[in-house]
Short mmCIF file of C-alpha atoms and ligand atoms in Angstrom, two decimals:
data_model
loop_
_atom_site.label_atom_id
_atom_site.label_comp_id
_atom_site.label_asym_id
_atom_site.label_seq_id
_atom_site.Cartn_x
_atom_site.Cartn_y
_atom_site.Cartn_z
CA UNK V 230 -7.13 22.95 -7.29
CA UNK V 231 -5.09 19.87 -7.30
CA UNK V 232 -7.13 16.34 -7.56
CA UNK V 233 -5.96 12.61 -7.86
CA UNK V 234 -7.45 9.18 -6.97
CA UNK V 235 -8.35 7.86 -3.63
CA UNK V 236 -9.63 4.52 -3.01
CA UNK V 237 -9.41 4.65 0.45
CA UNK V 238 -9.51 6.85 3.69
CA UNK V 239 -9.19 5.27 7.34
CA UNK V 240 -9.33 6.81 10.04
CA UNK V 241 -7.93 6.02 13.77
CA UNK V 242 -4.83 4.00 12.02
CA UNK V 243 -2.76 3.12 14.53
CA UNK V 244 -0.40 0.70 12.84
CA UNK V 245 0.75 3.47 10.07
CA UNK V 246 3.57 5.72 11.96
CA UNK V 247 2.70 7.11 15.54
CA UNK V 248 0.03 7.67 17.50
CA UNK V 249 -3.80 8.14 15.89
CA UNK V 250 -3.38 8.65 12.17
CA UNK V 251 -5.51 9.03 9.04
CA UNK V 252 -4.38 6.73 6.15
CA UNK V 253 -5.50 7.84 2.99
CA UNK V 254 -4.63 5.86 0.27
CA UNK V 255 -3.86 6.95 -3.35
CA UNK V 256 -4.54 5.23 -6.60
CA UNK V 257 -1.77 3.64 -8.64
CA UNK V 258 1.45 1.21 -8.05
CA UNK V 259 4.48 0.28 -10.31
CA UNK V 260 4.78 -3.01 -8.34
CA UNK V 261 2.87 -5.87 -8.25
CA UNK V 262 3.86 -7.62 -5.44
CA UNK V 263 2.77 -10.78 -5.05
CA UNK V 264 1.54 -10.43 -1.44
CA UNK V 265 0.03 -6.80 -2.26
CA UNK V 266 -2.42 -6.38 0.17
CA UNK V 267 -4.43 -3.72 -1.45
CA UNK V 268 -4.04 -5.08 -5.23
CA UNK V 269 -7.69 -2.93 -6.18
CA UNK V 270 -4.83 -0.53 -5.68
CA UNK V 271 -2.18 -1.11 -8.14
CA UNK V 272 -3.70 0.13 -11.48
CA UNK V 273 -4.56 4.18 -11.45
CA UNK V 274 -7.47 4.05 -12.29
CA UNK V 275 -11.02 2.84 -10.86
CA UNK V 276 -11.26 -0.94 -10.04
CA UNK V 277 -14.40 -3.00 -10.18
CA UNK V 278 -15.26 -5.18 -6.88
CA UNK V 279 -17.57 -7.78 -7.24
CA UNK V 280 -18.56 -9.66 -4.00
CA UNK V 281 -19.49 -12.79 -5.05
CA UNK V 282 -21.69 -13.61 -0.94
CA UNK V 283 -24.16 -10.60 -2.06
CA UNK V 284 -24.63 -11.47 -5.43
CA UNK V 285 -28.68 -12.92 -5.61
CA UNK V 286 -28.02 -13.88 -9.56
CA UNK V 287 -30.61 -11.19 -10.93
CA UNK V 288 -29.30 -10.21 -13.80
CA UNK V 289 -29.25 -6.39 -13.70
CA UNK V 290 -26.03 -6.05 -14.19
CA UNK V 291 -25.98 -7.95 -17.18
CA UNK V 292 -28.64 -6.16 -19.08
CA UNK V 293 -27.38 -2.26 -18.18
CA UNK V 294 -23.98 -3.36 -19.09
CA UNK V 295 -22.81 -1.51 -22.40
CA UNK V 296 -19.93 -3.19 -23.24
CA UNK V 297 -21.60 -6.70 -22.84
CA UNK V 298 -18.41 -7.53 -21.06
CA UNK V 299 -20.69 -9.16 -17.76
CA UNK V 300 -21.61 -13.16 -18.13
CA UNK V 301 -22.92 -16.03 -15.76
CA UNK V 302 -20.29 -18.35 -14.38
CA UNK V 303 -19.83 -21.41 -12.31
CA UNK V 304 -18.65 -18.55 -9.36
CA UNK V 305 -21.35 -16.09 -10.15
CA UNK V 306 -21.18 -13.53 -12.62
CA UNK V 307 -17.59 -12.70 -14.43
CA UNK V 308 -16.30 -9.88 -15.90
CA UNK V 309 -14.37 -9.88 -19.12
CA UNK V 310 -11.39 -7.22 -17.69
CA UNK V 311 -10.56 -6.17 -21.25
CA UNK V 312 -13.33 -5.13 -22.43
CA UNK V 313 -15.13 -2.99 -18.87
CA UNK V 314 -14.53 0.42 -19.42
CA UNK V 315 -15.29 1.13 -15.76
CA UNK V 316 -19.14 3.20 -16.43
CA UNK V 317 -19.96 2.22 -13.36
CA UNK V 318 -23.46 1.16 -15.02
CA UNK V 319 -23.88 -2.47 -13.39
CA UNK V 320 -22.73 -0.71 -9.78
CA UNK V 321 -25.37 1.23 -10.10
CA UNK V 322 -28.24 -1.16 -10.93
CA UNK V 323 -27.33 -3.97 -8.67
CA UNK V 324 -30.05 -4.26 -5.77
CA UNK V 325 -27.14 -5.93 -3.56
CA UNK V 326 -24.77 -3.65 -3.66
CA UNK V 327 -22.80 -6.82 -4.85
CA UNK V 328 -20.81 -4.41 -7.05
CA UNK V 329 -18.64 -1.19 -6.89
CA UNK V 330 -15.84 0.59 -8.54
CA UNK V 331 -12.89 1.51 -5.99
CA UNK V 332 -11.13 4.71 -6.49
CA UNK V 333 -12.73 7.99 -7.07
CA UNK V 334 -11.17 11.75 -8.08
CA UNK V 335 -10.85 14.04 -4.81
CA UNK V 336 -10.00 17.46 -4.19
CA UNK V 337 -6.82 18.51 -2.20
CA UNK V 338 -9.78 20.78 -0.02
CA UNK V 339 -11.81 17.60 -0.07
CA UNK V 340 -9.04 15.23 1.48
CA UNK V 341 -7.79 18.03 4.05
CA UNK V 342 -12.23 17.97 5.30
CA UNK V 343 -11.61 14.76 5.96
CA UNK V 344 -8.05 14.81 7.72
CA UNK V 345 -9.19 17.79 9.68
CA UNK V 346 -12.12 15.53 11.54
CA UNK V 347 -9.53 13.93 13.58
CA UNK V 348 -6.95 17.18 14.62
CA UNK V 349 -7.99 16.66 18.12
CA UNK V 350 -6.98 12.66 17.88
CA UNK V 351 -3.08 13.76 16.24
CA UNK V 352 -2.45 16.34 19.16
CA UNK V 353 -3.38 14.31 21.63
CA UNK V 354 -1.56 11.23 20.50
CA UNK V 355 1.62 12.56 18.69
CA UNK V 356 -0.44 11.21 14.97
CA UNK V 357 -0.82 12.57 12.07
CA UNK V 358 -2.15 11.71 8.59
CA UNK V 359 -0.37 8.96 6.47
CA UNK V 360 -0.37 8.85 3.14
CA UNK V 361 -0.13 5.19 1.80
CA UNK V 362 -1.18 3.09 -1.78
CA UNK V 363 -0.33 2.15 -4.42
CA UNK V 364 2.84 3.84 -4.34
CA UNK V 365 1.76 7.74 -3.24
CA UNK V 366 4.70 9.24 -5.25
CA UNK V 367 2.79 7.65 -8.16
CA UNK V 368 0.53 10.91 -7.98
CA UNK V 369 3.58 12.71 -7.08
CA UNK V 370 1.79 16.37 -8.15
CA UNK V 371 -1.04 15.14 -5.90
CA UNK V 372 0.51 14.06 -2.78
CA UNK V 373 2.45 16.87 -2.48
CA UNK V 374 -0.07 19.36 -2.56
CA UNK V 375 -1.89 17.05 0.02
CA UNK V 376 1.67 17.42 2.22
CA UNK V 377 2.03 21.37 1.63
CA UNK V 378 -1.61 21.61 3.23
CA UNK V 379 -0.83 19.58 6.05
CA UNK V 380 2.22 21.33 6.59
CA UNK V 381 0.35 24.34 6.45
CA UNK V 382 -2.43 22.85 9.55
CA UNK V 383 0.57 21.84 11.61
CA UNK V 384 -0.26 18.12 11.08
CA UNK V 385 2.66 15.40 10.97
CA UNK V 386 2.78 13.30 7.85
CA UNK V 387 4.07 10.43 7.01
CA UNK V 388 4.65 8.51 3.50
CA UNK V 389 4.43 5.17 3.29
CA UNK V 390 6.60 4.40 -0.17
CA UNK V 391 7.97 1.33 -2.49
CA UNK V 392 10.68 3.97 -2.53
CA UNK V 393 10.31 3.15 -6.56
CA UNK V 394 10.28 6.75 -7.59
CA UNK V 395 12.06 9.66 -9.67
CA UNK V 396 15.11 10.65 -6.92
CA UNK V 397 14.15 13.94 -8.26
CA UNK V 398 10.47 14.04 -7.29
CA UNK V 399 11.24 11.75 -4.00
CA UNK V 400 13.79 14.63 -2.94
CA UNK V 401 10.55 17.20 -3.09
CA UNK V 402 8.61 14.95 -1.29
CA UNK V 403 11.31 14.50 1.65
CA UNK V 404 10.78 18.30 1.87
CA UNK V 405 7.64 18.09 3.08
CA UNK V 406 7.65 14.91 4.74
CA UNK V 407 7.81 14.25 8.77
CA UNK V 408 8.75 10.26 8.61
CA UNK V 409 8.73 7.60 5.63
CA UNK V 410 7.97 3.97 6.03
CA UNK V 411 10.05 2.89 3.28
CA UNK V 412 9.67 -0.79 2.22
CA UNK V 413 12.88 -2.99 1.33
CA UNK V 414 11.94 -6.45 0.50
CA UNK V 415 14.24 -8.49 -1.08
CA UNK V 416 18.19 -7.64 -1.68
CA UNK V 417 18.77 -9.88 -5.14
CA UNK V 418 17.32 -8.04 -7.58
CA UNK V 419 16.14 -11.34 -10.00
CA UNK V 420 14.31 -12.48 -7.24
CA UNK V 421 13.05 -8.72 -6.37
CA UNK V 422 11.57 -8.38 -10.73
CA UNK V 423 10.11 -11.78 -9.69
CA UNK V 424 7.92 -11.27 -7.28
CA UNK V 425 7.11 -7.42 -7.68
CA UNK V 426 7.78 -6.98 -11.44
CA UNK V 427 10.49 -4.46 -10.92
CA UNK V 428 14.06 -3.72 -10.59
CA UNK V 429 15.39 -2.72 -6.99
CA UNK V 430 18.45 -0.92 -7.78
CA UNK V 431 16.69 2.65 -7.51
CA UNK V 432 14.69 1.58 -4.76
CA UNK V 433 18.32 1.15 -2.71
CA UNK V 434 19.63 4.37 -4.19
CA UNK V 435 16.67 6.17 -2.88
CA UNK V 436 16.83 5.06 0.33
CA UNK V 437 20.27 5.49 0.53
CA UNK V 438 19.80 9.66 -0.80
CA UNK V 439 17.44 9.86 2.10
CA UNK V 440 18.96 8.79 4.71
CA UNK V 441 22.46 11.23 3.42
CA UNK V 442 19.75 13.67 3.73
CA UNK V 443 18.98 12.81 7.43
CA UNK V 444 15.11 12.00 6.31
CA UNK V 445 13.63 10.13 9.36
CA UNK V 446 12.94 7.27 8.10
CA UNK V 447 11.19 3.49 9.76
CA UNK V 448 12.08 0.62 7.37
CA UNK V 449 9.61 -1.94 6.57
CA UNK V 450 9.93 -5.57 5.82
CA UNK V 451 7.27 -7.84 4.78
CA UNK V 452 8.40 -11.15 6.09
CA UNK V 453 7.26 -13.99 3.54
CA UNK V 454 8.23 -17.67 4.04
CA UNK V 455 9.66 -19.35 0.78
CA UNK V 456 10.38 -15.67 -1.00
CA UNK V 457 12.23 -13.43 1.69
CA UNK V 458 12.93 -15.31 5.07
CA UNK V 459 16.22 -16.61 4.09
CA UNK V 460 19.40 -16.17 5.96
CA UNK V 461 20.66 -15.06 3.16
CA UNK V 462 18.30 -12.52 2.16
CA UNK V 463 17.99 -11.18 5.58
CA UNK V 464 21.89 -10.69 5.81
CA UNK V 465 22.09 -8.59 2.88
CA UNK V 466 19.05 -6.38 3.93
CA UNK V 467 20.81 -6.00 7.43
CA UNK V 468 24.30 -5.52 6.17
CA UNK V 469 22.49 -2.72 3.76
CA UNK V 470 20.74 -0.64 6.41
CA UNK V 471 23.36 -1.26 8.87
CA UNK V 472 25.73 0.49 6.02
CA UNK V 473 23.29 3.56 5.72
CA UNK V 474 24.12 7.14 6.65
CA UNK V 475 22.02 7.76 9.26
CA UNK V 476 20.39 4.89 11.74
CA UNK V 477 16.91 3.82 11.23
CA UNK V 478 14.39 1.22 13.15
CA UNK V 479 13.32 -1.57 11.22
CA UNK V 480 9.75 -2.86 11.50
CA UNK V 481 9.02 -6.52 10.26
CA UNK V 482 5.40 -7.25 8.88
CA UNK V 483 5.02 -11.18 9.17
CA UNK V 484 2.63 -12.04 5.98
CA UNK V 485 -1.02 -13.30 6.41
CA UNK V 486 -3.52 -14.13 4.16
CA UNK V 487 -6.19 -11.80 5.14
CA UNK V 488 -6.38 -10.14 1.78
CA UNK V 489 -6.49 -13.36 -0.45
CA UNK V 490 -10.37 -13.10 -1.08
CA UNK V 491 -10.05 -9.32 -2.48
CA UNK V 492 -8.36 -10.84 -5.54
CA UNK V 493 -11.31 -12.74 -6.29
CA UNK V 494 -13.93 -10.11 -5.35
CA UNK V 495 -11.64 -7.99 -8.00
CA UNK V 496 -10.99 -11.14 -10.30
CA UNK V 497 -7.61 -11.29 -10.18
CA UNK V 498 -4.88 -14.15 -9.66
CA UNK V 499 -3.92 -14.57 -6.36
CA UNK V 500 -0.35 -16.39 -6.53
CA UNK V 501 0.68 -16.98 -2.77
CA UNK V 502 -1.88 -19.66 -2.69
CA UNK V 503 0.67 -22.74 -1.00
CA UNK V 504 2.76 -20.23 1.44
CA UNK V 505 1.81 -19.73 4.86
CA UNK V 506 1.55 -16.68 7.50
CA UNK V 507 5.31 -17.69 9.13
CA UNK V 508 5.17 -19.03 12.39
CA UNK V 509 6.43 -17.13 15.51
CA UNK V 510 9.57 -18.81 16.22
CA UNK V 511 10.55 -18.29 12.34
CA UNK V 512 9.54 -14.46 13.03
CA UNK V 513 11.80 -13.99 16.14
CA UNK V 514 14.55 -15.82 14.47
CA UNK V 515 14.54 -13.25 11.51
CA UNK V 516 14.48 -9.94 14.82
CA UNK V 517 17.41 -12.01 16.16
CA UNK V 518 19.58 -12.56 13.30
CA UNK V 519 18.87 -8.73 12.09
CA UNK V 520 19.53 -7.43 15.71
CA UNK V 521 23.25 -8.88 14.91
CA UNK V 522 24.06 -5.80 12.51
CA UNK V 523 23.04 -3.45 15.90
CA UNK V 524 19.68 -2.18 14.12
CA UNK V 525 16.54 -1.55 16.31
CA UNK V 526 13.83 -3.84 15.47
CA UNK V 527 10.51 -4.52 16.17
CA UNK V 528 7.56 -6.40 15.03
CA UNK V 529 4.46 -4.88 12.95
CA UNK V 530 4.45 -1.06 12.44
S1 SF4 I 1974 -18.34 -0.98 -15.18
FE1 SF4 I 1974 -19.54 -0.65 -17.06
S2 SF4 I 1974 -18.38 -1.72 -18.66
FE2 SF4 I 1974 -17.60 -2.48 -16.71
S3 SF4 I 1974 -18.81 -4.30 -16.26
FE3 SF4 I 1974 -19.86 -2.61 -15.25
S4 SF4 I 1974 -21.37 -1.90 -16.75
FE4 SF4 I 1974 -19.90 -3.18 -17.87
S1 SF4 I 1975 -26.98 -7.01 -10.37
FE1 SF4 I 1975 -25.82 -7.52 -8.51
S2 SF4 I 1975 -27.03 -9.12 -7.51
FE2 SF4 I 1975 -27.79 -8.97 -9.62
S3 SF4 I 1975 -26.57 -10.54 -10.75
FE3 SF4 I 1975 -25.50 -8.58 -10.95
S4 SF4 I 1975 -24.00 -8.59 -9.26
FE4 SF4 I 1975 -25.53 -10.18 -8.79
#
């Protein structure tokens, strides 16, 4: 039976494709966006949290700790990344449950239990299950086998993608998928290696092979003041899916800064630091001036 990595199921989603979904998201990104809002997600395997508010200074952690990778710091204990081999040792002996690795191997039969609990919630709403990240196609064997058994219950699915994937392994996917939420965020590709560490050529391809395929597809576009919200940018990425095959919705998701403490609890960087969640006027100006190229959009997914 077919596992992978999960670090995360939710349940009644109702901001990830229509009506009363389960997200479950899957280990493992070839981006590193800047504004990631899950970055525990982005390497494939398991990521150490430490919350820094629990932490009561005991020590435990330090003394089970084989690699001797754990010290004291001026904000609590810190974790030499390099050398933590991921044991799971100081999770387990911290009385404050200050500490815990994120991501852990699942079954295909144990992801479907947990899908199934909410059938009654999908048919009444028009859900479904959504499977989001990381980048799911990173676990491409994975996800499909999680699509063919959802297929097989009659439940929709959706795919929530960087669209950074083998065309190849993407096409597969599209066979089994009911709707992608396909991300596009910024058209020049030096500014796109930037700020996500990649390339976006074959993300444009992609969507463009998916929409000649007549894959239903929503568009999504993280809306980031200082890195995307230019007229300029915003042209290109409505003269782009204004010039796809088929027609799709757009759906813009104005930035916040909700996830900025994660990085520390997972002791990394956070680089967004001086840019602000943009402010509603700037928001409706970027619907208006994408509504010139005749697309459908809306606000938040
Ligand atoms: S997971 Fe293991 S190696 Fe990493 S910090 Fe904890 S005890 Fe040390
Ligand atoms: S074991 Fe937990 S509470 Fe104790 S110092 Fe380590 S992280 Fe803090």
């Amino acid at each position: 039976m077919e596992s992978g990595i999960v670090f995360d199921i939710r349940r009644y989603s109702i901001h990830d494709g229509p009506g009363i979904r389960t997200t479950v998201f899957l280990k493992g990104c070839p981006l590193a966006c800047a504004w990631c809002h899950n970055p525990e997600s982005q390497s494939i395997g398991p990521a150490g949290l430490y919350r820094r508010d629990r932490c009561i200074g005991c020590g435990e952690c330090l003394a089970v700790c084989p690699e001797q990778c754990l010290s004291r710091g001026e904000e609590g204990i810190v974790t030499d990344a390099s050398r933590c081999v991921h044991c799971g040792a100081c999770c387990g002996a911290c009385p404050a449950e200050a500490r815990e690795l994120v991501g852990r191997s699942m079954s295909v039969a144990r992801v479907m239990e947990e899908i199934a609990k909410d059938e009654t919630f999908y048919d009444e709403s028009g859900g479904g299950v959504t499977f989001s990240g990381g980048e799911p196609l990173a676990q491409a064997e994975f996800l499909l086998a999680l699509l063919r058994a959802c297929g097989h219950s009659e439940i929709h699915r959706a795919v929530d993608t960087s669209g950074l994937a083998d065309p190849e392994l993407l096409g597969r996917v599209a066979e089994h998928t009911d709707l992608f939420l396909y991300d596009l965020k910024i058209m020049d590709g030096g500014e796109h290696r930037r700020h996500t560490g990649v390339e976006n050529g074959l993300i444009l391809r992609n969507l463009q092979m998916l929409s000649k395929l007549g894959a239903r597809l929503r568009i999504r576009i993280p809306l980031i003041p200082g890195i995307n919200m230019d007229g300029c940018n915003l042209d290109e990425v409505g003269g782009f899916i204004a010039a796809l095959p088929s027609s799709c919705p757009v759906d813009l998701l104005p930035y916040h800064d909700w996830a900025k403490g994660k990085y520390s609890n997972f002791n990394l960087p956070f680089l967004l630091e001086t840019i602000a969640p943009p402010q509603e006027a700037e928001v409706e100006g970027a619907v208006q001036r994408l509504r010139r190229f005749g697309l459908e959009v809306g606000i938040g997914g």
